[in-house]
CSV table of C-alpha atoms in Angstrom, one decimal:
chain,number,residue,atom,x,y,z
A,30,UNK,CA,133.3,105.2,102.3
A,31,UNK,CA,137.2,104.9,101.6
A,32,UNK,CA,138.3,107.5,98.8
A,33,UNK,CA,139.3,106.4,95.2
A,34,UNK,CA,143.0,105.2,95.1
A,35,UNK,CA,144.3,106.4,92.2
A,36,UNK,CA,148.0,104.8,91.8
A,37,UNK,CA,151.1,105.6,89.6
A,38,UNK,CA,153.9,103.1,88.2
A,39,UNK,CA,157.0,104.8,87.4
A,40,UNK,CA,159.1,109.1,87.7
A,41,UNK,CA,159.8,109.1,84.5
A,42,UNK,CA,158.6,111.9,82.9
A,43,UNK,CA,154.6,110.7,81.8
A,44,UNK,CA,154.8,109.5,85.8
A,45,UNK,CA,155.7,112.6,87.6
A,46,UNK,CA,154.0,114.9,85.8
A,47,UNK,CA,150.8,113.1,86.0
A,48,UNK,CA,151.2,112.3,90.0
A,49,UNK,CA,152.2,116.4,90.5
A,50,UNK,CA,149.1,117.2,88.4
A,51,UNK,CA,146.6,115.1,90.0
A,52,UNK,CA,148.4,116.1,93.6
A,53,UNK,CA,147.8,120.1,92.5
A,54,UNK,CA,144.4,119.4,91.5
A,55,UNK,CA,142.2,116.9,93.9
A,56,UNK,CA,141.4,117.8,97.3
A,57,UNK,CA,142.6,115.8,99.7
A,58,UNK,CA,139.4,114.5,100.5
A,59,UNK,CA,138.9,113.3,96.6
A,60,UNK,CA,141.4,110.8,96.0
A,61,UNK,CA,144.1,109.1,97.6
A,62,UNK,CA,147.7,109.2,95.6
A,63,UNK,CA,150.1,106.9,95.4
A,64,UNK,CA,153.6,107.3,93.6
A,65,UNK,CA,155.4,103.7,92.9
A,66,UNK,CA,159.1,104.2,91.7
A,67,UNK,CA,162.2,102.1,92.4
A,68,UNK,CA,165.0,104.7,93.1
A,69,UNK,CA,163.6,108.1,95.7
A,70,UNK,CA,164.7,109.9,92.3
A,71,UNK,CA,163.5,111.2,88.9
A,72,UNK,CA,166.3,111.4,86.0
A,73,UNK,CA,166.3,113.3,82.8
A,74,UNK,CA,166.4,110.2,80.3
A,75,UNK,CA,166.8,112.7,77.6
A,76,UNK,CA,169.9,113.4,79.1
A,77,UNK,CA,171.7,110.0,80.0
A,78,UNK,CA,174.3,110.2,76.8
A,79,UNK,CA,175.2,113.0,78.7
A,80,UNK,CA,176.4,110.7,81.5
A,81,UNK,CA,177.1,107.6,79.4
A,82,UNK,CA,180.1,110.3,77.9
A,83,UNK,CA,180.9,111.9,81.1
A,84,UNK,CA,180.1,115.1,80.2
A,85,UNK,CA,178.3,115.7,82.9
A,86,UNK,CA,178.0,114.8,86.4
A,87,UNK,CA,175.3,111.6,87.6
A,88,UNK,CA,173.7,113.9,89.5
A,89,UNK,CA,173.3,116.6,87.9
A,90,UNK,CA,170.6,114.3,85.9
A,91,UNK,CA,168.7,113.7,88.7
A,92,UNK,CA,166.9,115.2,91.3
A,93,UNK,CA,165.2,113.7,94.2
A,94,UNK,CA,161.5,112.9,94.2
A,95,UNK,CA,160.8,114.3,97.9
A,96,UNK,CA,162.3,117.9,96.5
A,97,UNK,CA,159.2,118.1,94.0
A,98,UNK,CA,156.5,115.9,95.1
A,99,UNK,CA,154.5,116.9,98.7
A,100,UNK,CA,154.4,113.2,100.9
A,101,UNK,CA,151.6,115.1,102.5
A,102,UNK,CA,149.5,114.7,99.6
A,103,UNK,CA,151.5,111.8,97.9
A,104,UNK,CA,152.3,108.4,99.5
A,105,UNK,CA,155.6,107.2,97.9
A,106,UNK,CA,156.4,103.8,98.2
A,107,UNK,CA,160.2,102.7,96.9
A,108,UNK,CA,159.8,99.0,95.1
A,109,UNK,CA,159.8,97.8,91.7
A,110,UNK,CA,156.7,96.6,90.1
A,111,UNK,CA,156.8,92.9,89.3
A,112,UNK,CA,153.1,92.4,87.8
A,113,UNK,CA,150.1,94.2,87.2
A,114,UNK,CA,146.7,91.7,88.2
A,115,UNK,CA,144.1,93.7,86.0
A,116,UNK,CA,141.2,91.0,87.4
A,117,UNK,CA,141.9,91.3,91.2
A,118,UNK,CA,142.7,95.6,90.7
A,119,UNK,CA,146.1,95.2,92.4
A,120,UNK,CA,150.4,96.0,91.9
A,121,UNK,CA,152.4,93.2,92.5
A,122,UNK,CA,155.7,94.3,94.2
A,123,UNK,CA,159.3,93.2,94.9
A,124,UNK,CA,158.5,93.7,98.9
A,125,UNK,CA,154.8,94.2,98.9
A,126,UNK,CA,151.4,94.8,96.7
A,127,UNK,CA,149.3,97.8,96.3
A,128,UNK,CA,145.6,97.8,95.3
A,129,UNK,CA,143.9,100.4,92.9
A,130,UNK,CA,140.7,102.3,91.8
A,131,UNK,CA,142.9,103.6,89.0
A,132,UNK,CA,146.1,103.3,87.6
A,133,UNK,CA,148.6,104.7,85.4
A,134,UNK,CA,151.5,102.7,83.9
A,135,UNK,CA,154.7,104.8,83.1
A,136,UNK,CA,157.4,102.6,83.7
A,137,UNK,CA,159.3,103.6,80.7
A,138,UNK,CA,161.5,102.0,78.7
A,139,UNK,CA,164.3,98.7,78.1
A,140,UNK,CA,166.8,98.5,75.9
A,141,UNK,CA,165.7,96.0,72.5
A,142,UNK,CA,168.6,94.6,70.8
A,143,UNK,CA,166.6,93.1,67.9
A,144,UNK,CA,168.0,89.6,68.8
A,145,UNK,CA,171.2,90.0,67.7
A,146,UNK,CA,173.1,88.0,69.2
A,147,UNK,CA,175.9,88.7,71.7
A,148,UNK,CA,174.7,92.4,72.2
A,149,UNK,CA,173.1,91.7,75.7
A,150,UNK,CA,175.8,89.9,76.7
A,151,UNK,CA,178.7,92.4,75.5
A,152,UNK,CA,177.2,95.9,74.5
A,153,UNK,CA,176.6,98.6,77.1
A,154,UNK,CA,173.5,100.3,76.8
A,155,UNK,CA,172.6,103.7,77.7
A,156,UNK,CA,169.2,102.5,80.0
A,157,UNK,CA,169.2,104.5,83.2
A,158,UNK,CA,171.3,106.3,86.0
A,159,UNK,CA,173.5,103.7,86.9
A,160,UNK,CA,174.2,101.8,83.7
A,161,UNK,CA,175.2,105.2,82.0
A,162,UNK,CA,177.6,105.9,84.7
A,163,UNK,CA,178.9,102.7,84.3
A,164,UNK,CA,179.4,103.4,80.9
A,165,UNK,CA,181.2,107.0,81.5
A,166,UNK,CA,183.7,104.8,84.2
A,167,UNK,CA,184.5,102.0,81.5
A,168,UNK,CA,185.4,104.7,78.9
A,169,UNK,CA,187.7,106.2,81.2
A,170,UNK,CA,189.3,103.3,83.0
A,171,UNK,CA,190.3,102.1,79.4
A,172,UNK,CA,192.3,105.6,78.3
A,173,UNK,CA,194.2,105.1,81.8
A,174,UNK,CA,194.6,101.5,81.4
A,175,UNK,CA,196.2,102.2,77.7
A,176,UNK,CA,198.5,104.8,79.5
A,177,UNK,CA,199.9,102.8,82.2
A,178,UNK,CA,200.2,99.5,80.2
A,179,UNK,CA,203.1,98.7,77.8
A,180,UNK,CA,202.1,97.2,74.4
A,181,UNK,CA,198.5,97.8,75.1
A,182,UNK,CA,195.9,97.7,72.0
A,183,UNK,CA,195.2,100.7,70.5
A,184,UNK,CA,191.3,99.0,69.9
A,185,UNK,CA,190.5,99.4,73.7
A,186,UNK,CA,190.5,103.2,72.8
A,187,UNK,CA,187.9,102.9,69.9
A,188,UNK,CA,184.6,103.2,71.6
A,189,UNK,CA,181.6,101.3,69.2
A,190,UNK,CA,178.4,102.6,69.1
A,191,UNK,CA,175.6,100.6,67.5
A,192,UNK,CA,172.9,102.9,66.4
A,193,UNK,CA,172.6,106.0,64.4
A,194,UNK,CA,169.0,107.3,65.9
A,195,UNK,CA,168.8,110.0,68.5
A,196,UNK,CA,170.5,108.9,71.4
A,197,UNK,CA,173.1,107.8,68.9
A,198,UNK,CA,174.0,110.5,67.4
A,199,UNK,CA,173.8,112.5,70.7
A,200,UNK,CA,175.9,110.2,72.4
A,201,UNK,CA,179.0,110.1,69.6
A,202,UNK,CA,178.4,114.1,69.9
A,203,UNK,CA,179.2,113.9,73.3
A,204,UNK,CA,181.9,111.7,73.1
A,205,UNK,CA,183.7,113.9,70.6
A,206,UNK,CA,183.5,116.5,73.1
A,207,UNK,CA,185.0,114.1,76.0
A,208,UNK,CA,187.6,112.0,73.9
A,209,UNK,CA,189.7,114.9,73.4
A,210,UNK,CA,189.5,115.8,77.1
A,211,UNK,CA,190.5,112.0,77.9
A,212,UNK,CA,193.6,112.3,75.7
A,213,UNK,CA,194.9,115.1,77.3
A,214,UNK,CA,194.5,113.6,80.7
A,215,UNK,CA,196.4,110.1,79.8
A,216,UNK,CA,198.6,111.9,77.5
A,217,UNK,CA,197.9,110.1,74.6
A,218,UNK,CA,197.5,110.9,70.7
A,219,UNK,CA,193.8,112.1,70.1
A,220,UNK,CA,195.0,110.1,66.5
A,221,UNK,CA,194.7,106.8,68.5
A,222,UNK,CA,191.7,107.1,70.0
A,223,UNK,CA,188.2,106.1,67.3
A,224,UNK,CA,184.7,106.8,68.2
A,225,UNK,CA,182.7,104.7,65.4
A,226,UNK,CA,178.7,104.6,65.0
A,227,UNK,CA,177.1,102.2,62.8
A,228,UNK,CA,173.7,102.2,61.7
A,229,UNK,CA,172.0,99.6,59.2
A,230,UNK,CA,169.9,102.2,57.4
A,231,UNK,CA,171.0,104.2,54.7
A,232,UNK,CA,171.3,107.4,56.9
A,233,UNK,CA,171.4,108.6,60.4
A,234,UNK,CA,168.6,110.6,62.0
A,235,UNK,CA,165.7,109.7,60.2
A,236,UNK,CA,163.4,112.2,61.6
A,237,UNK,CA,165.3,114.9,60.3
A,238,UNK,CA,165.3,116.6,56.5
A,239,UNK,CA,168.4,115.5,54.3
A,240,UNK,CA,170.1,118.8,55.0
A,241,UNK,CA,170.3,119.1,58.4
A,242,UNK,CA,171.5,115.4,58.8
A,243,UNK,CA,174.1,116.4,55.8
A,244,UNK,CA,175.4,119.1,58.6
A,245,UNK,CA,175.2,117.0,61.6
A,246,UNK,CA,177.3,114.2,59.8
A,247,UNK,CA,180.2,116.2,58.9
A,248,UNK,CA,180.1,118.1,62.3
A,249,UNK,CA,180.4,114.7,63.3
A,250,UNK,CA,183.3,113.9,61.3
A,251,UNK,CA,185.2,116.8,61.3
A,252,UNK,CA,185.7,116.1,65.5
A,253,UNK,CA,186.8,112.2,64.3
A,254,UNK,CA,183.6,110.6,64.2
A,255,UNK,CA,183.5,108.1,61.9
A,256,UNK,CA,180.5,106.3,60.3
A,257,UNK,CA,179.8,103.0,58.6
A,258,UNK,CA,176.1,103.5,57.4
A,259,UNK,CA,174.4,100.4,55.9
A,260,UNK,CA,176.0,98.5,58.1
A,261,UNK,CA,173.8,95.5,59.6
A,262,UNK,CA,175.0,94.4,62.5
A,263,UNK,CA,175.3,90.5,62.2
A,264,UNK,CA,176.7,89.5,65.9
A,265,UNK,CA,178.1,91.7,69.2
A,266,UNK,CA,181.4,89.4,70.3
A,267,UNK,CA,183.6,90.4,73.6
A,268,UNK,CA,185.8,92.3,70.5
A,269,UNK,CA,183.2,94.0,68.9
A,270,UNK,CA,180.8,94.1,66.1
A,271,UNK,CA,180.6,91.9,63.1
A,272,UNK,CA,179.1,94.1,60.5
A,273,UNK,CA,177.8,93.4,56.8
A,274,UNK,CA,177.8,90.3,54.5
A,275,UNK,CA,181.4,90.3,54.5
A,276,UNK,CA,181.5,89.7,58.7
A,277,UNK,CA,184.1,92.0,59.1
A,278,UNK,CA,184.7,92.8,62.7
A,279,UNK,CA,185.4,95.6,64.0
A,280,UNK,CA,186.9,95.9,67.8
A,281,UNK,CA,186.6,98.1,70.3
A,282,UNK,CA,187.1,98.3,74.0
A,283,UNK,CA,184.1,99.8,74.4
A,284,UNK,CA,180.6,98.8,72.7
A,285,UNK,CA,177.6,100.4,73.1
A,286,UNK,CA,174.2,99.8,72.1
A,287,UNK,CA,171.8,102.5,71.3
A,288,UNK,CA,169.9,100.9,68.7
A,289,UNK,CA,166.0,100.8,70.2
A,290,UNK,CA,163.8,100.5,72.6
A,291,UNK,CA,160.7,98.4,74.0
A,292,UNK,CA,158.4,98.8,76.3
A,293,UNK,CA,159.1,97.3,80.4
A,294,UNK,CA,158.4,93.6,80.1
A,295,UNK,CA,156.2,93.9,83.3
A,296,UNK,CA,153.6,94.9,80.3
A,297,UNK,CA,153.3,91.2,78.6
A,298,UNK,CA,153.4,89.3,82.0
A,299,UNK,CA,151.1,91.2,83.0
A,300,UNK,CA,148.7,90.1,80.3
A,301,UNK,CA,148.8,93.0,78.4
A,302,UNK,CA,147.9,92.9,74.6
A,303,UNK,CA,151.3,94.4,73.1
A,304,UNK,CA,152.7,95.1,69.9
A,305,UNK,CA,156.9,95.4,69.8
A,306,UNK,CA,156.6,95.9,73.5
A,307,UNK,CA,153.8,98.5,73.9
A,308,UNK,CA,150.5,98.5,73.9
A,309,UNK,CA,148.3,100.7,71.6
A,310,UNK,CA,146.3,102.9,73.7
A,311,UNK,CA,142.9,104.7,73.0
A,312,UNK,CA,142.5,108.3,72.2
A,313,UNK,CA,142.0,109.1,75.4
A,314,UNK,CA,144.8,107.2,76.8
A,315,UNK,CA,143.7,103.7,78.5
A,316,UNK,CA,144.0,100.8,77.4
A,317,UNK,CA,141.0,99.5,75.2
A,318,UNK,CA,137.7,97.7,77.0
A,319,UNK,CA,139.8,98.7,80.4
A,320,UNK,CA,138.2,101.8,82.2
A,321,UNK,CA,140.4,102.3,85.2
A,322,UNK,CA,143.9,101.5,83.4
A,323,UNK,CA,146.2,104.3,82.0
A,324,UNK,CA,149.1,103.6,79.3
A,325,UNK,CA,152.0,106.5,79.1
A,326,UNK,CA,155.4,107.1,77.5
A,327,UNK,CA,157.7,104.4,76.2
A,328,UNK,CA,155.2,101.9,77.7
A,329,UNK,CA,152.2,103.1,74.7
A,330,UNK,CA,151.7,103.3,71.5
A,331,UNK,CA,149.7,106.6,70.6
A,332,UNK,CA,148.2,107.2,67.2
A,333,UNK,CA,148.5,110.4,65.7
A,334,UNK,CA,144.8,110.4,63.8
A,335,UNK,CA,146.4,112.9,61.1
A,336,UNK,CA,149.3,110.4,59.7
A,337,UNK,CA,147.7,107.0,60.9
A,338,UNK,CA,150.8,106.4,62.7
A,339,UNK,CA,152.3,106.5,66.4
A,340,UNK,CA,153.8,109.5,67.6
A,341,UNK,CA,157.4,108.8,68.0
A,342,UNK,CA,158.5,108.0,71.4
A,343,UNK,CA,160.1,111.6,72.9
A,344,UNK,CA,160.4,113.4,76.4
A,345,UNK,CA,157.1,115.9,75.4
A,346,UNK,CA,155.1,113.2,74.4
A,347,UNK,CA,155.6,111.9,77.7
A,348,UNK,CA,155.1,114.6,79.7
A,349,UNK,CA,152.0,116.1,77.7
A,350,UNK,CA,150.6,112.3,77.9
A,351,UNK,CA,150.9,112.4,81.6
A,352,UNK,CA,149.4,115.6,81.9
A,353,UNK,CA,146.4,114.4,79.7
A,354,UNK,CA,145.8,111.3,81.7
A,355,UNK,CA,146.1,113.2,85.2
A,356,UNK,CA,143.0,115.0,83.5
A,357,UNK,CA,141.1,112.1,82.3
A,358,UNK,CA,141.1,110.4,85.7
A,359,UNK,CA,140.0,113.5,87.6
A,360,UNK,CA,137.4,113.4,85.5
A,361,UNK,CA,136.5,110.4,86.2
A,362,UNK,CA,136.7,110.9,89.6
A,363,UNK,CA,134.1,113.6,88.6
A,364,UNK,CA,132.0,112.0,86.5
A,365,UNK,CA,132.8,114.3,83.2
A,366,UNK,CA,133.6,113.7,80.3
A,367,UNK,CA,136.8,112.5,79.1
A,368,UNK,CA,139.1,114.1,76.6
A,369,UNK,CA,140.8,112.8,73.8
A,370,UNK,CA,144.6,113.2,73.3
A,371,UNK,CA,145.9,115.8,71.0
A,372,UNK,CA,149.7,115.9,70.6
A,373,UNK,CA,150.8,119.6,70.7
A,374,UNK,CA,154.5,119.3,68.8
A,375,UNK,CA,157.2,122.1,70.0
A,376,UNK,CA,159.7,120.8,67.6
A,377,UNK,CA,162.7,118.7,67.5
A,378,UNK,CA,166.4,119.4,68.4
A,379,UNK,CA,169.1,117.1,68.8
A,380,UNK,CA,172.8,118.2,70.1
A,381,UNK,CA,176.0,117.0,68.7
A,382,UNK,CA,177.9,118.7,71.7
A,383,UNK,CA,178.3,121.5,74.2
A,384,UNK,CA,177.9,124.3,71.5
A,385,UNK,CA,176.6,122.6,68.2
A,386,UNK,CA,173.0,120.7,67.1
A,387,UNK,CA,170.0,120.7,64.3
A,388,UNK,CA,166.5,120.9,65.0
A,389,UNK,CA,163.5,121.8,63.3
A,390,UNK,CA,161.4,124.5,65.8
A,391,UNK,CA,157.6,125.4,65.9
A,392,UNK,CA,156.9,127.5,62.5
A,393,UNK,CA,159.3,124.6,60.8
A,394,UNK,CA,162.3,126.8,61.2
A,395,UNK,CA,165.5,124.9,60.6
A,396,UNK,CA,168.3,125.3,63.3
A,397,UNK,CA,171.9,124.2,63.2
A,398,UNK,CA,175.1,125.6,64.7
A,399,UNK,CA,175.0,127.4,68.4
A,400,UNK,CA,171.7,128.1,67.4
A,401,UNK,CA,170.1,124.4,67.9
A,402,UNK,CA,172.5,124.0,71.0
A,403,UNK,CA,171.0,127.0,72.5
A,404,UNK,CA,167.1,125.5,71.4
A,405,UNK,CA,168.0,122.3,72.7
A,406,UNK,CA,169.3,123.9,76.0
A,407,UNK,CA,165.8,126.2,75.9
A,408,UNK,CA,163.3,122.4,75.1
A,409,UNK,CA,165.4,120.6,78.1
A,410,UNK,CA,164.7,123.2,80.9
A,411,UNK,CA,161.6,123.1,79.7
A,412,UNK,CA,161.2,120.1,79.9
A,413,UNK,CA,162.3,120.0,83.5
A,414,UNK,CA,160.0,122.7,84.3
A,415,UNK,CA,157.1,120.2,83.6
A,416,UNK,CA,158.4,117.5,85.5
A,417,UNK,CA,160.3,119.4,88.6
A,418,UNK,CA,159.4,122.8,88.6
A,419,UNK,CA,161.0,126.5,88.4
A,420,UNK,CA,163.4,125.5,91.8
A,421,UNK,CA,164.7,122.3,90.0
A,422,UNK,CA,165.1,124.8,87.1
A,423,UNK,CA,167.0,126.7,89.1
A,424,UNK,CA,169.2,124.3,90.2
A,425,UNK,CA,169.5,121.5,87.6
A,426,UNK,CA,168.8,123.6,84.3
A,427,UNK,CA,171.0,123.6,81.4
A,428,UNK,CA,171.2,127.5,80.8
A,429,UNK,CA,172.4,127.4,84.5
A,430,UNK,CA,176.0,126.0,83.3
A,431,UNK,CA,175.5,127.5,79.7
């Protein structure tokens, strides 16, 4: 009798920590694992504004998936998924197709720009390794194309960002840390150079208390970060954004998009119920009247039974779903019972820079300052604890270059 097959879609973090779990856990005689992914590398996604600003190195985000999983005990197979066929219990790939016994789908997130138009055809967006470095290089290539050129547009300095949620804010945070850098470089007046985030709600940061999004704002500013809040976005042009009733545009040479998120489309074509992109998930984590099919991450909708609503969509939620559903399925596999998903919050921290952030921390302690940036330097090796392990730690962490 063959063994189980139990298969993962997607490193992200829900992916890697589930498929090291079930690896550390199940004899090799219990289960056959396979590890679907399309790069041979895992990458912090909570830390690509990082890269979008240039901040830090590509690689220093990233780490490669042979240095934490065991290919003894994992079979890893480089492809991207194309469809899941629930009915016939098989992965449809670019180059091949997998069958399952069980399966989890982590394959993260896409950028949603709301159907506004023009911003897929002239925003950046912040989505994974290579598009953030792409980012980072445009940035760049426009402060030396401003310094070598005579009568060149000041606008090809302003850099748009289109968003004022977490990755946002982070990413103007980072920018007002490069920008100056960049000005030095090119030799050219920090004056001329904008960074400008615009967000159609009333405020930025909505997860966060008035006070601490008070502090983050003028930390903001008082680096040359602007903001125009209440600001719809009507239409994303090859210039920039045309904002409010009025249509005013305002250009850039960069624009970015940071706005939202969905779900990976493979979901809906592959018949997937979903609802803006995911698909609501039971307590225990699969997907309802489906026994051998997992939902993690960006890809789910969990619901928290205290609020009635979904927890929102962050690295620990990922990484605490993946270790809940690497449970579930061994027991399965051992005919236990199954457990329902409780989300254990540590807090949340968002950086505005090298040395500066707010966050709200375990007892509901509020953190700005050094402080935050120290937390939010503490929650990301953390978080690459759970996904790599104390040698990644050692050699990727945060503190390491604090």
């Amino acid at each position: 009798m063959s063994k189980p097959k139990i298969v993962v879609l997607g490193a992200g973090y829900a992916g890697l920590v589930a498929t090291r779990r079930l690896s550390q856990k199940l004899a090799a005689e219990e289960a056959e694992i396979v590890l679907i992914n399309k790069h041979n590398y895992h990458y912090e996604s909570t830390w690509l504004h990082e890269v979008a600003a240039g901040t830090i190195n590509p690689n220093q985000a990233r780490f490669m998936l042979t240095d934490v999983v065991n290919p003894k005990k994992v079979r890893l197979i480089y492809d991207t998924v194309q469809e899941v066929k629930k009915d016939e219990k098989r992965v449809v790939l670019e180059n091949s197709e997998v069958s399952y016994d069980y399966l989890i789908v982590a394959l993260g997130f896409v950028s949603n720009t709301f159907g506004i138009p023009g911003m897929e055809e002239h925003a950046f967006a912040i989505e994974d390794i290579d598009s953030s470095r792409l980012i980072a290089e445009h940035i760049e290539y426009q402060f030396a194309k401003y310094a070598t050129e005579e009568n060149a547009s000041e606008d090809s300095l302003t850099i748009l960002v289109g968003g004022g949620g977490f990755t946002g804010i982070e990413f103007v945070g980072e920018l007002a840390e490069k920008v100056p850098q960049l000005c030095k470089k090119y030799d050219i007046d920090r004056s001329k150079a904008r960074i400008i985030n615009v967000e159609a709600a009333p405020s930025i940061l909505p997860v966060f208390d008035e006070d601490l999004v008070t502090y983050a704002k003028k930390s903001l500013e008082d680096r040359g970060v602007e903001f125009r809040i209440g600001a719809p976005i009507k239409e994303c042009t090859e210039e920039g954004f045309i904002v409010g009733d009025d249509k005013e545009l305002i250009k850039a040479g960069t624009v970015v998009w940071t706005g939202g998120v969905t779900g990976n489309p493979v979901l809906a074509k592959s018949g997937f119920e979903v609802f803006k992109g995911k698909v609501n998930v039971d307590a225990d984590l699969r997907v309802p009247g489906v026994e051998d099919i997992f939902i993690l991450g960006d890809c789910s909708w969990t619901m928290d039974k205290e609020s009635g609503r979904p927890y929102p969509p962050t690295g620990q939620l990922a990484t605490q779903e993946g270790a809940a559903a690497a449970d579930n399925i061994i027991a399965l596999l051992r005919n236990e019972p199954l457990k329902d998903f409780v989300f254990s919050n540590k807090g949340t921290v968002a950086s505005l820079g090298l040395s500066d952030g707010i966050g709200n921390v375990l007892d509901g302690t509020k953190l700005r300052g050094k402080a935050a940036a120290a937390m939010k330097k503490v929650v990301d090796d953390r978080s690459l604890f759970m996904v790599g392990g104390a040698k990644t730690v050692l050699k990727k962490g945060k503190f390491r270059l604090f």
